[in-house]
Amino acid sequence: MSAPKKVLKEGFLVKKGHKRTNWRTRWFVLSEDSIAYYKQRTDSLPAGVVELRGCSVVSPCTQYANKKGFVFLLTNQGGHELLMQASTDAEREAWAKALGDAIVECDRSKEDVEVSGSSAQNGINYQELIQAMQDPDAGITLGTHKVDDTTVYKDCFTGAQVITWLVDWAFAETRERALEIGTKLLTQAQLQPMTCSLDNATCRKIFVDDEEALYRFSSLNMSNLRNVLDSSDSSSSDSDSEEKLSRKPKEDLPAKSFKGHGGKVVKQGFLLKRGHVRHTWKARLFVLWDEPAYLQYYRGSKAGEEKPLGEIPLHKCVVGAQEAQEKSDVTVKNKARQNLFSVTTKKGRVYVFQARTPEERNDWMKAIVSPISVGKH
């Protein structure tokens, strides 16, 4: 007799039916390799079971953002979808995280079980890398791909996109190194293969640099995509979504800093920022203020509501590009990071940033210098 499965999480959720497409309350039980749902909590047999291997979870589900809140989506290898609705944001995120963690552990290759997803190898923290790849503004662009007349994959990306992103953001010096990183993310089950020219077993162990090979995140938290959630039209194009993300009207900006300064917003946008202690690189939303001049940076989910992660005073600071390159080379193991610049405060603290293009870097440097000059008069 087999041992009972370990229960990771259980509770009531509202489930969308597959045939009648109505929403009914069901009792859900999440175990290490599956999630089952019951019509009644006391039922001994489940009404349905979904095996977690090869699944992915997306939270929240954007097409139900306005009609039904707190909905998240589980998709299996065959493309079949299970839509579930929680009662609160916190409950939805708790279920999505538990599902995502279970999927990763269920799919993790035996040879990589001893490797923690959050441990840094070869200078890369893979857990933080996945977070950067999912950044709504600087991460990999998600899209809908039609493979044939009947098969459509949502919220996915090509292998070539991953390789290009890793090289552009200097997480990999070469495309060969990017392939190694992609393969590591596959064996850690952080990425799920959807289509591949190789056989299924090989696809789960070898990342393919190909426009035809499609992948998705095992666990995708879309809570940061605030502007996308403003529309319930699931048929909108990828370019429309990107445009919404890039448009940030002034009323969405914080009315004042958390230290109570006044002034006006000079510039805002996403940059990679190097950490001071662990020297990891994370995408942050930066807001530049004048009178007095200072930079605030946020996680980027709700800049108008969330508290800034930090503030950089710009009075009598020094802005430069060459200095950033020199200081960065010491801490990122000679990776050829491009478009770097630094801000050294009056007290000597150095902040190092990376822009996407040389033009973007120059724009930021000029914008930072501008309010400094204004403050001197």
Tab-separated table of C-alpha atoms in Angstrom:
chain	number	residue	atom	x	y	z
A	1	MET	CA	0.000	0.000	0.000
A	2	SER	CA	1.491	3.346	-1.042
A	3	ALA	CA	2.077	6.044	1.531
A	4	PRO	CA	-0.374	8.981	1.490
A	5	LYS	CA	0.836	12.050	-0.351
A	6	LYS	CA	2.083	14.985	1.676
A	7	VAL	CA	-0.430	17.841	1.624
A	8	LEU	CA	1.271	21.161	0.893
A	9	LYS	CA	-1.828	23.362	0.884
A	10	GLU	CA	-5.600	22.973	0.921
A	11	GLY	CA	-8.657	25.191	0.932
A	12	PHE	CA	-11.726	26.397	-0.934
A	13	LEU	CA	-11.346	28.036	-4.355
A	14	VAL	CA	-13.840	28.864	-7.095
A	15	LYS	CA	-13.160	26.855	-10.267
A	16	LYS	CA	-14.302	27.513	-13.818
A	17	GLY	CA	-15.928	24.489	-15.464
A	18	HIS	CA	-14.503	23.031	-18.666
A	19	LYS	CA	-17.811	22.194	-20.370
A	20	ARG	CA	-20.496	24.456	-18.904
A	21	THR	CA	-17.915	27.176	-18.107
A	22	ASN	CA	-19.726	28.126	-14.921
A	23	TRP	CA	-17.890	28.935	-11.703
A	24	ARG	CA	-18.331	26.541	-8.764
A	25	THR	CA	-16.723	26.353	-5.328
A	26	ARG	CA	-14.497	23.338	-4.872
A	27	TRP	CA	-12.164	22.038	-2.149
A	28	PHE	CA	-8.574	21.975	-3.475
A	29	VAL	CA	-5.717	19.859	-2.131
A	30	LEU	CA	-2.153	20.500	-3.332
A	31	SER	CA	0.373	17.688	-2.916
A	32	GLU	CA	3.975	17.320	-4.050
A	33	ASP	CA	3.133	16.134	-7.577
A	34	SER	CA	-0.536	17.031	-8.198
A	35	ILE	CA	-3.469	19.235	-7.305
A	36	ALA	CA	-6.893	17.657	-6.779
A	37	TYR	CA	-10.301	19.234	-6.317
A	38	TYR	CA	-13.403	17.854	-4.630
A	39	LYS	CA	-17.075	18.804	-4.874
A	40	GLN	CA	-17.323	18.543	-1.086
A	41	ARG	CA	-14.603	18.809	1.500
A	42	THR	CA	-15.631	15.441	2.954
A	43	ASP	CA	-15.537	13.562	-0.374
A	44	SER	CA	-13.112	10.662	-0.519
A	45	LEU	CA	-12.701	10.730	-4.301
A	46	PRO	CA	-11.671	13.869	-6.204
A	47	ALA	CA	-13.740	15.320	-9.036
A	48	GLY	CA	-10.506	16.009	-10.897
A	49	VAL	CA	-6.717	15.778	-10.594
A	50	VAL	CA	-3.988	17.672	-12.439
A	51	GLU	CA	-0.460	16.248	-12.473
A	52	LEU	CA	2.041	19.061	-11.884
A	53	ARG	CA	4.908	17.817	-14.020
A	54	GLY	CA	5.321	20.180	-16.956
A	55	CYS	CA	2.689	22.617	-15.688
A	56	SER	CA	2.999	26.376	-15.345
A	57	VAL	CA	1.099	28.863	-13.194
A	58	VAL	CA	0.265	32.482	-14.064
A	59	SER	CA	-0.967	34.876	-11.400
A	60	PRO	CA	-3.099	36.908	-11.786
A	61	CYS	CA	-4.952	35.882	-14.935
A	62	THR	CA	-5.186	39.102	-16.940
A	63	GLN	CA	-8.339	38.387	-18.951
A	64	TYR	CA	-10.384	38.199	-15.747
A	65	ALA	CA	-8.849	41.230	-14.043
A	66	ASN	CA	-11.962	43.381	-14.337
A	67	LYS	CA	-14.738	40.774	-14.439
A	68	LYS	CA	-13.494	38.500	-11.666
A	69	GLY	CA	-10.692	39.454	-9.336
A	70	PHE	CA	-8.108	37.155	-7.773
A	71	VAL	CA	-8.075	34.622	-10.642
A	72	PHE	CA	-4.971	32.584	-11.452
A	73	LEU	CA	-4.270	30.012	-14.164
A	74	LEU	CA	-2.669	26.576	-14.182
A	75	THR	CA	-1.719	25.119	-17.587
A	76	ASN	CA	-0.522	21.544	-18.120
A	77	GLN	CA	1.808	20.149	-20.783
A	78	GLY	CA	-1.075	19.500	-23.148
A	79	GLY	CA	-2.223	23.110	-22.991
A	80	HIS	CA	-5.337	22.382	-20.915
A	81	GLU	CA	-6.146	25.239	-18.540
A	82	LEU	CA	-7.485	25.231	-14.988
A	83	LEU	CA	-8.837	28.621	-13.878
A	84	MET	CA	-9.181	29.226	-10.139
A	85	GLN	CA	-10.403	32.196	-8.152
A	86	ALA	CA	-9.348	33.052	-4.608
A	87	SER	CA	-11.128	35.410	-2.233
A	88	THR	CA	-8.286	37.926	-1.826
A	89	ASP	CA	-5.048	39.036	-3.495
A	90	ALA	CA	-3.039	37.540	-0.646
A	91	GLU	CA	-4.803	34.176	-0.934
A	92	ARG	CA	-4.307	34.095	-4.705
A	93	GLU	CA	-0.592	34.844	-4.382
A	94	ALA	CA	-0.201	32.225	-1.644
A	95	TRP	CA	-1.769	29.554	-3.864
A	96	ALA	CA	0.235	30.641	-6.921
A	97	LYS	CA	3.500	30.543	-4.977
A	98	ALA	CA	2.731	27.141	-3.483
A	99	LEU	CA	1.860	25.782	-6.942
A	100	GLY	CA	4.970	27.310	-8.512
A	101	ASP	CA	7.254	25.881	-5.837
A	102	ALA	CA	5.634	22.447	-6.162
A	103	ILE	CA	6.010	22.475	-9.964
A	104	VAL	CA	9.705	23.342	-9.725
A	105	GLU	CA	10.380	20.641	-7.137
A	106	CYS	CA	8.330	18.090	-9.078
A	107	ASP	CA	10.171	18.774	-12.350
A	108	ARG	CA	13.682	19.273	-10.989
A	109	SER	CA	16.141	16.837	-12.576
A	110	LYS	CA	17.674	14.252	-10.275
A	111	GLU	CA	21.191	15.412	-11.025
A	112	ASP	CA	20.293	18.934	-9.908
A	113	VAL	CA	18.319	18.122	-6.764
A	114	GLU	CA	21.243	19.082	-4.578
A	115	VAL	CA	21.488	22.509	-6.254
A	116	SER	CA	19.353	25.183	-4.667
A	117	GLY	CA	17.633	27.546	-7.104
A	118	SER	CA	18.704	30.487	-4.951
A	119	SER	CA	22.383	29.533	-4.748
A	120	ALA	CA	24.844	31.504	-6.819
A	121	GLN	CA	26.912	29.531	-9.318
A	122	ASN	CA	29.498	30.958	-11.656
A	123	GLY	CA	28.575	34.413	-10.380
A	124	ILE	CA	24.855	33.994	-11.165
A	125	ASN	CA	22.003	33.786	-8.687
A	126	TYR	CA	19.442	31.857	-10.712
A	127	GLN	CA	16.482	32.760	-8.526
A	128	GLU	CA	17.225	36.457	-8.916
A	129	LEU	CA	17.890	35.929	-12.633
A	130	ILE	CA	14.375	34.508	-13.085
A	131	GLN	CA	12.949	37.558	-11.304
A	132	ALA	CA	14.871	39.862	-13.638
A	133	MET	CA	13.658	37.912	-16.687
A	134	GLN	CA	10.067	38.474	-15.525
A	135	ASP	CA	10.507	42.209	-14.973
A	136	PRO	CA	7.547	43.868	-16.740
A	137	ASP	CA	9.653	46.633	-18.260
A	138	ALA	CA	13.176	45.253	-18.695
A	139	GLY	CA	12.535	41.512	-18.831
A	140	ILE	CA	11.671	39.104	-21.636
A	141	THR	CA	8.628	40.103	-23.681
A	142	LEU	CA	5.817	37.583	-23.341
A	143	GLY	CA	3.683	36.809	-26.352
A	144	THR	CA	1.001	34.614	-27.866
A	145	HIS	CA	2.345	32.184	-30.462
A	146	LYS	CA	0.250	30.204	-32.934
A	147	VAL	CA	2.009	26.973	-33.838
A	148	ASP	CA	-0.584	25.534	-36.212
A	149	ASP	CA	-4.229	26.067	-37.090
A	150	THR	CA	-5.433	24.778	-33.719
A	151	THR	CA	-2.610	25.252	-31.208
A	152	VAL	CA	-2.027	28.616	-29.524
A	153	TYR	CA	0.391	29.213	-26.638
A	154	LYS	CA	-0.023	32.221	-24.346
A	155	ASP	CA	2.460	34.049	-22.092
A	156	CYS	CA	5.473	32.394	-23.693
A	157	PHE	CA	8.698	33.289	-25.523
A	158	THR	CA	11.197	31.771	-27.929
A	159	GLY	CA	14.564	30.266	-27.126
A	160	ALA	CA	16.196	32.920	-29.289
A	161	GLN	CA	14.566	35.652	-27.159
A	162	VAL	CA	16.126	34.224	-24.006
A	163	ILE	CA	19.596	34.017	-25.548
A	164	THR	CA	19.421	37.575	-26.874
A	165	TRP	CA	18.168	38.918	-23.524
A	166	LEU	CA	20.926	37.187	-21.540
A	167	VAL	CA	23.610	38.582	-23.860
A	168	ASP	CA	22.108	42.101	-24.095
A	169	TRP	CA	21.944	42.429	-20.313
A	170	ALA	CA	25.452	40.922	-19.915
A	171	PHE	CA	24.380	37.909	-17.872
A	172	ALA	CA	26.274	35.934	-20.515
A	173	GLU	CA	29.380	36.991	-22.438
A	174	THR	CA	28.586	34.780	-25.448
A	175	ARG	CA	25.621	32.941	-26.924
A	176	GLU	CA	27.302	29.660	-25.923
A	177	ARG	CA	27.353	30.792	-22.285
A	178	ALA	CA	23.709	31.908	-22.609
A	179	LEU	CA	22.818	28.407	-23.820
A	180	GLU	CA	24.441	26.972	-20.684
A	181	ILE	CA	22.392	29.310	-18.487
A	182	GLY	CA	19.191	28.440	-20.354
A	183	THR	CA	19.920	24.747	-19.914
A	184	LYS	CA	20.529	25.255	-16.199
A	185	LEU	CA	17.175	27.019	-15.858
A	186	LEU	CA	15.562	24.083	-17.659
A	187	THR	CA	17.117	21.444	-15.404
A	188	GLN	CA	16.077	23.506	-12.386
A	189	ALA	CA	12.542	23.528	-13.895
A	190	GLN	CA	12.384	27.328	-13.751
A	191	LEU	CA	11.532	27.182	-17.483
A	192	GLN	CA	9.170	24.767	-19.189
A	193	PRO	CA	9.638	23.667	-22.835
A	194	MET	CA	6.477	23.916	-24.934
A	195	THR	CA	7.683	23.140	-28.458
A	196	CYS	CA	11.070	21.793	-29.428
A	197	SER	CA	12.693	20.139	-32.445
A	198	LEU	CA	14.206	17.479	-30.169
A	199	ASP	CA	12.441	14.612	-28.387
A	200	ASN	CA	10.555	15.440	-25.176
A	201	ALA	CA	13.134	13.965	-22.803
A	202	THR	CA	15.979	15.903	-24.427
A	203	CYS	CA	13.936	19.112	-24.524
A	204	ARG	CA	13.741	19.083	-20.742
A	205	LYS	CA	17.532	18.946	-20.417
A	206	ILE	CA	18.928	20.994	-23.325
A	207	PHE	CA	17.955	24.579	-24.077
A	208	VAL	CA	17.524	25.392	-27.783
A	209	ASP	CA	18.467	28.733	-29.366
A	210	ASP	CA	15.653	28.757	-31.893
A	211	GLU	CA	12.751	30.949	-32.988
A	212	GLU	CA	10.591	27.823	-33.226
A	213	ALA	CA	11.339	26.535	-29.713
A	214	LEU	CA	8.842	27.996	-27.248
A	215	TYR	CA	9.257	28.223	-23.470
A	216	ARG	CA	7.335	29.607	-20.529
A	217	PHE	CA	8.058	30.344	-16.876
A	218	SER	CA	7.034	27.608	-14.439
A	219	SER	CA	5.719	30.318	-12.149
A	220	LEU	CA	4.867	33.728	-13.589
A	221	ASN	CA	3.782	36.513	-11.229
A	222	MET	CA	2.051	39.157	-13.311
A	223	SER	CA	1.006	41.326	-10.362
A	224	ASN	CA	3.498	43.973	-11.472
A	225	LEU	CA	1.812	44.387	-14.848
A	226	ARG	CA	-0.567	47.016	-13.500
A	227	ASN	CA	-1.212	48.739	-16.824
A	228	VAL	CA	-1.950	45.453	-18.595
A	229	LEU	CA	-4.532	44.593	-15.960
A	230	ASP	CA	-6.418	47.795	-16.744
A	231	SER	CA	-7.865	46.029	-19.804
A	232	SER	CA	-9.846	42.795	-19.837
A	233	ASP	CA	-9.389	42.338	-23.591
A	234	SER	CA	-7.288	39.181	-23.842
A	235	SER	CA	-6.941	39.534	-27.608
A	236	SER	CA	-4.874	42.714	-27.479
A	237	SER	CA	-1.528	42.481	-29.235
A	238	ASP	CA	1.889	42.293	-27.584
A	239	SER	CA	2.773	45.724	-28.938
A	240	ASP	CA	-0.331	47.160	-27.254
A	241	SER	CA	0.751	45.673	-23.938
A	242	GLU	CA	4.263	47.052	-24.310
A	243	GLU	CA	2.837	50.479	-25.127
A	244	LYS	CA	0.684	50.424	-22.005
A	245	LEU	CA	3.653	49.439	-19.879
A	246	SER	CA	5.786	52.238	-21.290
A	247	ARG	CA	3.113	54.912	-20.802
A	248	LYS	CA	3.372	56.267	-17.280
A	249	PRO	CA	1.221	59.387	-16.877
A	250	LYS	CA	2.303	61.924	-14.328
A	251	GLU	CA	-0.619	61.154	-12.052
A	252	ASP	CA	0.756	57.617	-11.634
A	253	LEU	CA	3.996	58.960	-10.190
A	254	PRO	CA	4.417	59.398	-6.435
A	255	ALA	CA	3.049	62.801	-5.384
A	256	LYS	CA	5.950	63.232	-2.982
A	257	SER	CA	8.883	61.249	-1.718
A	258	PHE	CA	8.713	59.192	1.467
A	259	LYS	CA	10.958	61.773	3.153
A	260	GLY	CA	8.471	64.502	2.383
A	261	HIS	CA	10.513	66.412	-0.218
A	262	GLY	CA	8.772	68.500	-2.811
A	263	GLY	CA	9.971	69.273	-6.312
A	264	LYS	CA	8.984	67.972	-9.732
A	265	VAL	CA	9.626	64.754	-11.592
A	266	VAL	CA	12.390	65.181	-14.188
A	267	LYS	CA	12.616	61.633	-15.542
A	268	GLN	CA	11.584	58.086	-14.751
A	269	GLY	CA	12.272	54.638	-16.167
A	270	PHE	CA	13.834	51.233	-15.529
A	271	LEU	CA	17.561	50.626	-15.037
A	272	LEU	CA	19.606	47.736	-13.693
A	273	LYS	CA	21.136	48.631	-10.322
A	274	ARG	CA	24.117	46.898	-8.782
A	275	GLY	CA	23.638	45.906	-5.143
A	276	HIS	CA	26.041	47.256	-2.537
A	277	VAL	CA	26.461	44.110	-0.467
A	278	ARG	CA	25.901	41.083	-2.729
A	279	HIS	CA	26.701	42.945	-5.985
A	280	THR	CA	23.745	41.357	-7.768
A	281	TRP	CA	21.974	43.266	-10.543
A	282	LYS	CA	18.250	43.972	-10.331
A	283	ALA	CA	15.884	45.974	-12.497
A	284	ARG	CA	14.415	48.898	-10.572
A	285	LEU	CA	12.085	51.739	-11.451
A	286	PHE	CA	13.894	55.061	-10.943
A	287	VAL	CA	12.253	58.451	-10.442
A	288	LEU	CA	14.417	61.586	-10.713
A	289	TRP	CA	13.288	64.674	-8.763
A	290	ASP	CA	14.538	68.260	-8.667
A	291	GLU	CA	14.571	70.981	-5.992
A	292	PRO	CA	16.266	69.260	-4.225
A	293	ALA	CA	17.765	66.802	-6.706
A	294	TYR	CA	17.555	63.142	-5.744
A	295	LEU	CA	16.778	59.692	-7.173
A	296	GLN	CA	14.245	57.297	-5.723
A	297	TYR	CA	14.030	53.669	-6.786
A	298	TYR	CA	11.193	51.161	-6.506
A	299	ARG	CA	10.538	47.503	-7.161
A	300	GLY	CA	8.333	48.801	-9.943
A	301	SER	CA	4.955	47.262	-9.154
A	302	LYS	CA	3.040	50.325	-8.021
A	303	ALA	CA	5.260	53.383	-8.065
A	304	GLY	CA	2.378	55.623	-7.100
A	305	GLU	CA	1.546	53.561	-4.023
A	306	GLU	CA	4.514	51.521	-2.849
A	307	LYS	CA	7.227	52.859	-0.608
A	308	PRO	CA	10.564	53.501	-2.354
A	309	LEU	CA	13.329	50.991	-1.682
A	310	GLY	CA	15.832	53.823	-1.354
A	311	GLU	CA	16.779	57.401	-2.113
A	312	ILE	CA	20.017	58.762	-3.597
A	313	PRO	CA	20.858	62.403	-2.778
A	314	LEU	CA	22.364	64.177	-5.788
A	315	HIS	CA	23.598	67.411	-4.205
A	316	LYS	CA	27.291	67.792	-5.112
A	317	CYS	CA	27.373	64.264	-6.592
A	318	VAL	CA	29.637	63.117	-9.434
A	319	VAL	CA	28.183	61.393	-12.504
A	320	GLY	CA	30.437	59.401	-14.815
A	321	ALA	CA	30.615	56.489	-17.247
A	322	GLN	CA	34.277	55.394	-17.112
A	323	GLU	CA	34.255	55.117	-13.330
A	324	ALA	CA	31.261	52.807	-13.477
A	325	GLN	CA	33.068	50.516	-15.910
A	326	GLU	CA	36.147	50.290	-13.713
A	327	LYS	CA	34.245	49.599	-10.494
A	328	SER	CA	31.885	47.128	-12.161
A	329	ASP	CA	34.648	44.995	-13.685
A	330	VAL	CA	35.980	44.175	-10.231
A	331	THR	CA	32.701	42.741	-8.976
A	332	VAL	CA	31.131	41.012	-11.964
A	333	LYS	CA	34.110	38.871	-12.882
A	334	ASN	CA	35.127	40.732	-16.027
A	335	LYS	CA	31.733	40.408	-17.680
A	336	ALA	CA	31.503	42.854	-20.520
A	337	ARG	CA	28.658	44.921	-19.157
A	338	GLN	CA	27.826	47.806	-21.434
A	339	ASN	CA	26.135	51.199	-21.047
A	340	LEU	CA	27.202	51.623	-17.435
A	341	PHE	CA	27.314	54.839	-15.461
A	342	SER	CA	27.803	55.723	-11.821
A	343	VAL	CA	26.650	58.301	-9.319
A	344	THR	CA	29.005	59.109	-6.454
A	345	THR	CA	27.305	60.987	-3.631
A	346	LYS	CA	28.778	63.827	-1.576
A	347	LYS	CA	29.596	61.305	1.165
A	348	GLY	CA	31.445	59.059	-1.298
A	349	ARG	CA	28.906	56.277	-1.761
A	350	VAL	CA	28.980	54.899	-5.303
A	351	TYR	CA	25.882	53.657	-7.134
A	352	VAL	CA	26.384	51.767	-10.400
A	353	PHE	CA	23.658	51.431	-13.053
A	354	GLN	CA	23.247	49.785	-16.428
A	355	ALA	CA	21.034	51.177	-19.191
A	356	ARG	CA	19.759	49.207	-22.175
A	357	THR	CA	21.406	51.399	-24.834
A	358	PRO	CA	24.131	54.077	-25.004
A	359	GLU	CA	21.459	56.661	-25.835
A	360	GLU	CA	19.448	55.735	-22.755
A	361	ARG	CA	22.566	55.962	-20.583
A	362	ASN	CA	23.420	59.427	-21.936
A	363	ASP	CA	19.850	60.610	-21.405
A	364	TRP	CA	19.954	59.548	-17.778
A	365	MET	CA	23.358	61.140	-17.162
A	366	LYS	CA	22.216	64.435	-18.687
A	367	ALA	CA	18.957	64.357	-16.750
A	368	ILE	CA	20.761	63.732	-13.453
A	369	VAL	CA	23.242	66.537	-14.084
A	370	SER	CA	20.439	68.953	-15.073
A	371	PRO	CA	18.675	69.161	-11.693
A	372	ILE	CA	22.080	69.361	-9.977
A	373	SER	CA	22.856	72.481	-11.988
A	374	VAL	CA	19.440	73.932	-11.204
A	375	GLY	CA	19.986	73.352	-7.507
A	376	LYS	CA	23.224	75.375	-7.516
A	377	HIS	CA	21.538	78.613	-8.565
